[in-house]
CSV table of C-alpha atoms in Angstrom, one decimal:
chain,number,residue,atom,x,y,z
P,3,UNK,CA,111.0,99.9,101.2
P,4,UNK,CA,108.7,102.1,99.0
P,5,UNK,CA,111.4,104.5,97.6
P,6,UNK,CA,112.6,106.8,95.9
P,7,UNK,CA,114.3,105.2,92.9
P,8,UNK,CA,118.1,105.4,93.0
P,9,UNK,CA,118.5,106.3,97.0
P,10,UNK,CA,120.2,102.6,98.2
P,11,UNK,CA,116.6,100.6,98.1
P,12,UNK,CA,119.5,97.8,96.8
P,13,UNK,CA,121.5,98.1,99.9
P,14,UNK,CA,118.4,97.7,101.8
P,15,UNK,CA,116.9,95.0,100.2
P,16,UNK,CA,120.9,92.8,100.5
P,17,UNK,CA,121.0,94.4,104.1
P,18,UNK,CA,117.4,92.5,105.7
P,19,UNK,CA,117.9,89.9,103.3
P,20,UNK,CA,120.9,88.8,105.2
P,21,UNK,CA,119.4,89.7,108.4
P,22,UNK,CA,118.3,86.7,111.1
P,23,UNK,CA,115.5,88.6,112.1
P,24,UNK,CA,113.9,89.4,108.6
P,25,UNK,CA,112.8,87.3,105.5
P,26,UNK,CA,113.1,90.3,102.2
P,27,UNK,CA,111.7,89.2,98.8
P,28,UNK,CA,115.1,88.9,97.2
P,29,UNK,CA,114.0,90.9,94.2
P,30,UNK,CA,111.8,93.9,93.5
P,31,UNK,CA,108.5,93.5,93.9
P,32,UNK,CA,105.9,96.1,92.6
P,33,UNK,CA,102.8,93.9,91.8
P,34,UNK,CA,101.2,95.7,94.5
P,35,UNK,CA,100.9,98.6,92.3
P,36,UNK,CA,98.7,96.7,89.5
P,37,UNK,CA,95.7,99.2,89.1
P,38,UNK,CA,93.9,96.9,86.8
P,39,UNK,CA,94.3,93.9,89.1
P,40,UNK,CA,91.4,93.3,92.3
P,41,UNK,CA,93.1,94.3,95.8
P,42,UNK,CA,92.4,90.5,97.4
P,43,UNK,CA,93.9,89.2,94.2
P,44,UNK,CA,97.0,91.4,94.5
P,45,UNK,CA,97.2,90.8,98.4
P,46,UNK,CA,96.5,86.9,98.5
P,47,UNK,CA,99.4,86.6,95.9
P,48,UNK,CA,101.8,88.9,98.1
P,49,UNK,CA,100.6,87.1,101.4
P,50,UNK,CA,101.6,83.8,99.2
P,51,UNK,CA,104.7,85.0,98.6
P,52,UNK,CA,106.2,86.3,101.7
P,53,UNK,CA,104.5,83.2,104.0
P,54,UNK,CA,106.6,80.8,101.4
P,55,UNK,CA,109.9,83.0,102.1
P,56,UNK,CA,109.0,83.0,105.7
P,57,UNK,CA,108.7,79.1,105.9
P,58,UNK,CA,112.1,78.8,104.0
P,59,UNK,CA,113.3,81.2,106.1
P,60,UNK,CA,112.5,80.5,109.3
P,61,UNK,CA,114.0,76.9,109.3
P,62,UNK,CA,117.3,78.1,108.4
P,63,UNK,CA,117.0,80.9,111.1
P,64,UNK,CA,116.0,78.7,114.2
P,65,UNK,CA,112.6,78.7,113.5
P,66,UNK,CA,112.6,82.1,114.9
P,67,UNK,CA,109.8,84.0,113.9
P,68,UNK,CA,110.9,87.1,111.0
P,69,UNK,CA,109.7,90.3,110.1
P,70,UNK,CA,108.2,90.1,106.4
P,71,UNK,CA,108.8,92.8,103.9
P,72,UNK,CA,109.6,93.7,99.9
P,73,UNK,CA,110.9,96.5,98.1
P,74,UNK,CA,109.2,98.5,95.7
P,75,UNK,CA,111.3,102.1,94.7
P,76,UNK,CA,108.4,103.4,92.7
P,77,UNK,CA,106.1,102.4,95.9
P,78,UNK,CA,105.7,105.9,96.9
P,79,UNK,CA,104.6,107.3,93.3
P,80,UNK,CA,101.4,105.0,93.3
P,81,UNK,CA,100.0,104.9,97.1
P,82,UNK,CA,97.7,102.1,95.3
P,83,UNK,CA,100.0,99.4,96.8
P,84,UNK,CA,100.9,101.3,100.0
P,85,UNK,CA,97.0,101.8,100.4
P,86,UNK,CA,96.2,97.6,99.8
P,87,UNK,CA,99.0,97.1,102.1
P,88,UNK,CA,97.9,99.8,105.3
P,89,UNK,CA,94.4,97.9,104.6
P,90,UNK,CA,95.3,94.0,105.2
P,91,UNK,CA,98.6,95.1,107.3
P,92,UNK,CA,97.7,98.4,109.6
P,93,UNK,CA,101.1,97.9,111.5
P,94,UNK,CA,103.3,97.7,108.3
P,95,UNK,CA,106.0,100.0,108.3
P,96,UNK,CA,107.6,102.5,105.5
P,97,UNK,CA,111.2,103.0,104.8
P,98,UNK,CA,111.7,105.9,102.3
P,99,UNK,CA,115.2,107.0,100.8
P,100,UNK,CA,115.9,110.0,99.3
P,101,UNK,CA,119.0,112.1,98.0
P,102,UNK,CA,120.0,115.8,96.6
P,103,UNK,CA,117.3,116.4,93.7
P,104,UNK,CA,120.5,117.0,91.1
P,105,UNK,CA,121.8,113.9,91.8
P,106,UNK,CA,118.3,111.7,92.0
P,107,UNK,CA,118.0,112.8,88.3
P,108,UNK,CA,121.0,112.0,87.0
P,109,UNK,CA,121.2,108.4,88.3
P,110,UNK,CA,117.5,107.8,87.6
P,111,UNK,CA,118.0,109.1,84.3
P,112,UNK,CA,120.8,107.4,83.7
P,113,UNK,CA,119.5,103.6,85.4
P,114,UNK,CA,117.1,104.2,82.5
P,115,UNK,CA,119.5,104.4,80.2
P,116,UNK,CA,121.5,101.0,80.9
P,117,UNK,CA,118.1,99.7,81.8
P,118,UNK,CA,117.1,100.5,77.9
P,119,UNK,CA,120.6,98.9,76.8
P,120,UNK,CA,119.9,95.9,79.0
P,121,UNK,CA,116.7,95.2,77.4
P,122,UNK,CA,117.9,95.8,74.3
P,123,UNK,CA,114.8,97.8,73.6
P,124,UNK,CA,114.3,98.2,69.7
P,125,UNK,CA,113.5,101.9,67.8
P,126,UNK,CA,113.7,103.4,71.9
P,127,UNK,CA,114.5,107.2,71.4
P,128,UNK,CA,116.1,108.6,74.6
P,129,UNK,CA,115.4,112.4,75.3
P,130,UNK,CA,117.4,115.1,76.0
P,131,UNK,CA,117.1,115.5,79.5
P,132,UNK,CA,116.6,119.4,79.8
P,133,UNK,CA,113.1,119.0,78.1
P,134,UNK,CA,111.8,116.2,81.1
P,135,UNK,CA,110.9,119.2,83.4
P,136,UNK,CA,107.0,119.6,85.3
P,137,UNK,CA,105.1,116.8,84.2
P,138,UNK,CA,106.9,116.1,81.1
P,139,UNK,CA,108.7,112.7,81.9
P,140,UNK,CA,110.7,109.8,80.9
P,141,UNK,CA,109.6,106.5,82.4
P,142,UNK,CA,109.0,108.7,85.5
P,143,UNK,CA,112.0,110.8,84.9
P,144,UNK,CA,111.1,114.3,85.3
P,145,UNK,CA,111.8,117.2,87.4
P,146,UNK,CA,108.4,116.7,89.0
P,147,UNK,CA,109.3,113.2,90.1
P,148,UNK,CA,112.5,115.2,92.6
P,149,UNK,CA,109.8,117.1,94.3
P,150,UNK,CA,109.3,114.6,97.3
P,151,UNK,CA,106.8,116.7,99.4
P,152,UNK,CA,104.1,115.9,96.6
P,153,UNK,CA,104.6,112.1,97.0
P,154,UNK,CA,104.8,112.2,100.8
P,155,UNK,CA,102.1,114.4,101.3
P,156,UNK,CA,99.9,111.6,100.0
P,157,UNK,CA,101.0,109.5,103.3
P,158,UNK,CA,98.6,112.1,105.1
P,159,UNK,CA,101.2,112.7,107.8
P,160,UNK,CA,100.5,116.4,107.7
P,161,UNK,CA,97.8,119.3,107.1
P,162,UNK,CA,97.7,120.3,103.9
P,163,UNK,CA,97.0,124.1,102.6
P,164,UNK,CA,94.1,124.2,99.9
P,165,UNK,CA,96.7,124.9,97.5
P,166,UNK,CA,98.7,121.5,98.3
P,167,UNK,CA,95.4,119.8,97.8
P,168,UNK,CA,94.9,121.4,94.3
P,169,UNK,CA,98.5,120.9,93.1
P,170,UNK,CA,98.4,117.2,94.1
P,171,UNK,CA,95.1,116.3,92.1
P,172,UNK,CA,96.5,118.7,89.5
P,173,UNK,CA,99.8,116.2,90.1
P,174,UNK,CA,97.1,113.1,89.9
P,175,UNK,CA,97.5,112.4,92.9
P,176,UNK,CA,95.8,111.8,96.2
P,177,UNK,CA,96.0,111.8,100.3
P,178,UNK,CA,95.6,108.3,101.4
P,179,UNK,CA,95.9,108.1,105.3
P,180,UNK,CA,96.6,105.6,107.2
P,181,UNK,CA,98.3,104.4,110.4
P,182,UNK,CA,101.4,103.5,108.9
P,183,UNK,CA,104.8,104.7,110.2
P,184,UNK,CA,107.7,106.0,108.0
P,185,UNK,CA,111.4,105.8,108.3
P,186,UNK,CA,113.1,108.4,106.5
P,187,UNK,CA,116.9,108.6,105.4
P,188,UNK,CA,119.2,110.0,103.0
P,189,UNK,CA,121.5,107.9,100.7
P,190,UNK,CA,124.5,109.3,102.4
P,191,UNK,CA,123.1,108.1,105.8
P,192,UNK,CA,123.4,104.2,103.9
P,193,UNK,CA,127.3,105.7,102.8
P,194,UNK,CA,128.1,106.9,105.8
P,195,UNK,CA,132.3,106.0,106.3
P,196,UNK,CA,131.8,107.5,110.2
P,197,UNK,CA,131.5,104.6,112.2
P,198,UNK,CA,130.0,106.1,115.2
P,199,UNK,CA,127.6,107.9,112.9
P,200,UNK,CA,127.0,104.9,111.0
P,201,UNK,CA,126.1,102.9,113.9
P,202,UNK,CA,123.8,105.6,115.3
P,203,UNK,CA,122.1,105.6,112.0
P,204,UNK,CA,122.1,101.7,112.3
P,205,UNK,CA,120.6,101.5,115.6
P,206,UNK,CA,118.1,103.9,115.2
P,207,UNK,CA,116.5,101.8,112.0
P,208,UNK,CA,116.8,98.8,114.1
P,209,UNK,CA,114.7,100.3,116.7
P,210,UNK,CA,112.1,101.3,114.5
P,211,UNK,CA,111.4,97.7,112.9
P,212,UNK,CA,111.8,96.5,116.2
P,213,UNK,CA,114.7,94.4,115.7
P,214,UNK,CA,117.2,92.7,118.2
P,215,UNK,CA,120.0,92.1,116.0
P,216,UNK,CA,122.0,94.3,114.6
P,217,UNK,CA,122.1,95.5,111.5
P,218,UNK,CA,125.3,94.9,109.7
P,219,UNK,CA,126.9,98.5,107.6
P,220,UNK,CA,125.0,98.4,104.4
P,221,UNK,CA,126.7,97.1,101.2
P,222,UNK,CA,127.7,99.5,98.4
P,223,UNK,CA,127.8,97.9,95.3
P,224,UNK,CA,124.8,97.7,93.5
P,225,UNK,CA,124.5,94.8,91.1
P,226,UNK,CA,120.9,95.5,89.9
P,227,UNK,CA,120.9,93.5,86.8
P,228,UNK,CA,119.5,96.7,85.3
P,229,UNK,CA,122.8,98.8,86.5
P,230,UNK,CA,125.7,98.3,84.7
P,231,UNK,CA,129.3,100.3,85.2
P,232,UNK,CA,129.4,101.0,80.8
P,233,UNK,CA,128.8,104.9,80.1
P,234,UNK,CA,126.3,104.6,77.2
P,235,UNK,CA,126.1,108.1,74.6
P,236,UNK,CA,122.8,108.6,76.3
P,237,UNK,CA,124.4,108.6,79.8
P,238,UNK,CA,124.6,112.2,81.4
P,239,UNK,CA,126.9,114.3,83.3
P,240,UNK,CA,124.3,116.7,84.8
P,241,UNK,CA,127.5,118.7,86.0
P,242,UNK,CA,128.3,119.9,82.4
P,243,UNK,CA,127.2,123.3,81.9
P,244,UNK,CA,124.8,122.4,79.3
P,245,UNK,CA,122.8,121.2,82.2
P,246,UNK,CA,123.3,124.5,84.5
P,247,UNK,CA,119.6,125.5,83.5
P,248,UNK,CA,118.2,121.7,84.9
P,249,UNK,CA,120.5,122.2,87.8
P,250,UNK,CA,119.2,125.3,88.6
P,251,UNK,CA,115.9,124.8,88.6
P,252,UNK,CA,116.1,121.3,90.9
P,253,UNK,CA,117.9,123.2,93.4
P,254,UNK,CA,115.4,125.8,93.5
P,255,UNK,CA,112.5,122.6,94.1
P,256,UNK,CA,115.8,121.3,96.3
P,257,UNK,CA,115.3,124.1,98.6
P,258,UNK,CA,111.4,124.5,99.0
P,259,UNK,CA,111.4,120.2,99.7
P,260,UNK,CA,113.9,120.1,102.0
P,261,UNK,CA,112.2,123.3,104.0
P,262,UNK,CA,108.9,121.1,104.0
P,263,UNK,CA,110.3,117.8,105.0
P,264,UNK,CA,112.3,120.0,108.1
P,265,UNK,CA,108.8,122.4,109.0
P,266,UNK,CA,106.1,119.8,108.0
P,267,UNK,CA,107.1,116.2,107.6
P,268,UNK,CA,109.1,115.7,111.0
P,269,UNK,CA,107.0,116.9,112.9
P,270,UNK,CA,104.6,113.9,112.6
P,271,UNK,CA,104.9,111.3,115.4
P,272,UNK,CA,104.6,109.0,112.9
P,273,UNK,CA,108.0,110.0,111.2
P,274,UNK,CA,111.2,108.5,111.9
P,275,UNK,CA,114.8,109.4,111.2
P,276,UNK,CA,117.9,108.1,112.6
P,277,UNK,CA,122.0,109.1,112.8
P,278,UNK,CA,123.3,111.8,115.6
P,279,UNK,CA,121.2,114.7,116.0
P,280,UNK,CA,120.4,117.0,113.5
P,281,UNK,CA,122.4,115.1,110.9
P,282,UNK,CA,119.7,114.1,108.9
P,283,UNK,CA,118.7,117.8,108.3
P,284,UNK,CA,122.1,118.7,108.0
P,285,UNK,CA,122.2,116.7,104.5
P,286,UNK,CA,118.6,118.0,103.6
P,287,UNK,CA,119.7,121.3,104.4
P,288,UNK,CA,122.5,121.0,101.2
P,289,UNK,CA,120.0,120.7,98.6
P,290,UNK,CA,119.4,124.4,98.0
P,291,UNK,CA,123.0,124.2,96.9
P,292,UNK,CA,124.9,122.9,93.6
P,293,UNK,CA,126.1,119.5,94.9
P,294,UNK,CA,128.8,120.1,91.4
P,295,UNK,CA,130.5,122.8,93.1
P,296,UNK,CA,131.6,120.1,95.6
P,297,UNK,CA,133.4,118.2,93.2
């Protein structure tokens, strides 16, 4: 599960953890993103890890044999993990969440926040979130980061224009190809209250991982120990009109990455969606609009 940040990763990771067929590491792990650390080190210490949870596992699970896997929400801003992991496993498999851009930044921004409290990190000074815009960021809060075409171009799962090229080194980034397949949803797609829908949805993942078992609706209540339900003064309600500005300009990104994930991304045999047809656009399709109008 390599992302994005704040699109139901959580439900996920609870979800295959309580799966017979799969053996999740039962917290975040993102080791496999250490630049400074060798790639065999890295992968012999994630190959450790997930043959120790498979053992444990397995026994409890009729020593049935289970589909390994971790979750890593930043995974798909540094491809350096998703690149060790194509390398040692060429049949891995991505699941990637995302949700309307507006939204994306305001719970990212504001997970930061309790994340900061949590930690009780000393002398931290939060920004005012109208100045994270382009590459301007807040541990990885920016509007940059809610442009998803730029981080799953790097998959390589479609042509790229010479200008895409340029704007991803520009972005420090990079095209990694590999054989890897990619399951794409939307956070309302993990929310879903339709049960037919829901169960579509459902099936459809389950097929992908190659799974037998069902997989049960997903939990959600997210009890990150880094998400807490107190509004701190930092918090943000990106619906106030002091934010109209930030809104504005992620719906106008909104718009162009929801028109490149519909005329680019899906059209890869490599990429996945699941629900009833055409719902998955259908929820894309709403990010050229203010999701605060809704409300």
């Amino acid at each position: 599960v390599a992302g994005f940040p704040k699109c139901g990763t959580t439900s996920l990771l609870y979800a295959f953890d309580a799966h017979n067929e799969t053996a999740f590491a039962p917290r975040e792990y993102c080791e496999i993103n250490a630049g400074a650390t060798k790639d065999h080190e890295v992968m012999d210490k994630l190959s450790k890890t997930l043959s120790q949870l498979h053992e444990s596992k397995k026994s409890n699970r009729g020593n049935a044999t289970l589909k390994t896997g971790i979750k890593c929400p930043t995974g798909i801003r540094s491809t350096v993990g998703i690149s060790r992991i194509s390398k040692a496993h060429p049949d891995a498999k991505l699941i990637i969440g995302v949700r309307h851009p507006v939204l994306f930044f305001q719970s990212f921004f504001n997970y930061r926040v309790t994340e900061m409290h949590d930690k009780k990190e000393k002398g931290a000074v939060v920004p005012s979130a109208e100045t994270l815009v382009g590459s301007n960021d807040w541990k990885a809060v920016s509007t940059n980061f809610a442009q998803y075409e730029y981080y799953l171009m790097q998959l390589g799962k479609t042509s790229l224009s010479s200008k895409q090229v340029k704007e991803l080194g520009n972005r420090g980034r990079q095209v990694v190809p590999s054989n890897m397949k990619v399951f794409l949803y939307t956070i309302e797609q993990l929310e879903d209250a339709n049960e037919i829908s829901s169960m579509k949805f459902r099936n459809d993942m389950k097929s992908f991982l190659g799974l037998e078992q069902e997989i049960k609706p997903f939990p959600h209540d997210n009890v990150n120990h880094f998400v807490g339900k107190q509004k701190y003064p930092e918090s943000i309600d990106i619906c106030a009109t002091k934010y109209s500005k930030l809104r504005k300009l992620l719906i106008e990104q909104g718009k162009k990455t929801q028109e490149w994930i519909r005329n680019e991304f899906l059209r890869s045999d490599d990429v996945s969606i699941g629900g009833p047809n055409g719902h998955f656009v259908s929820l894309i399709e709403s990010w050229g609009s203010d999701p605060c109008h809704k409300k």
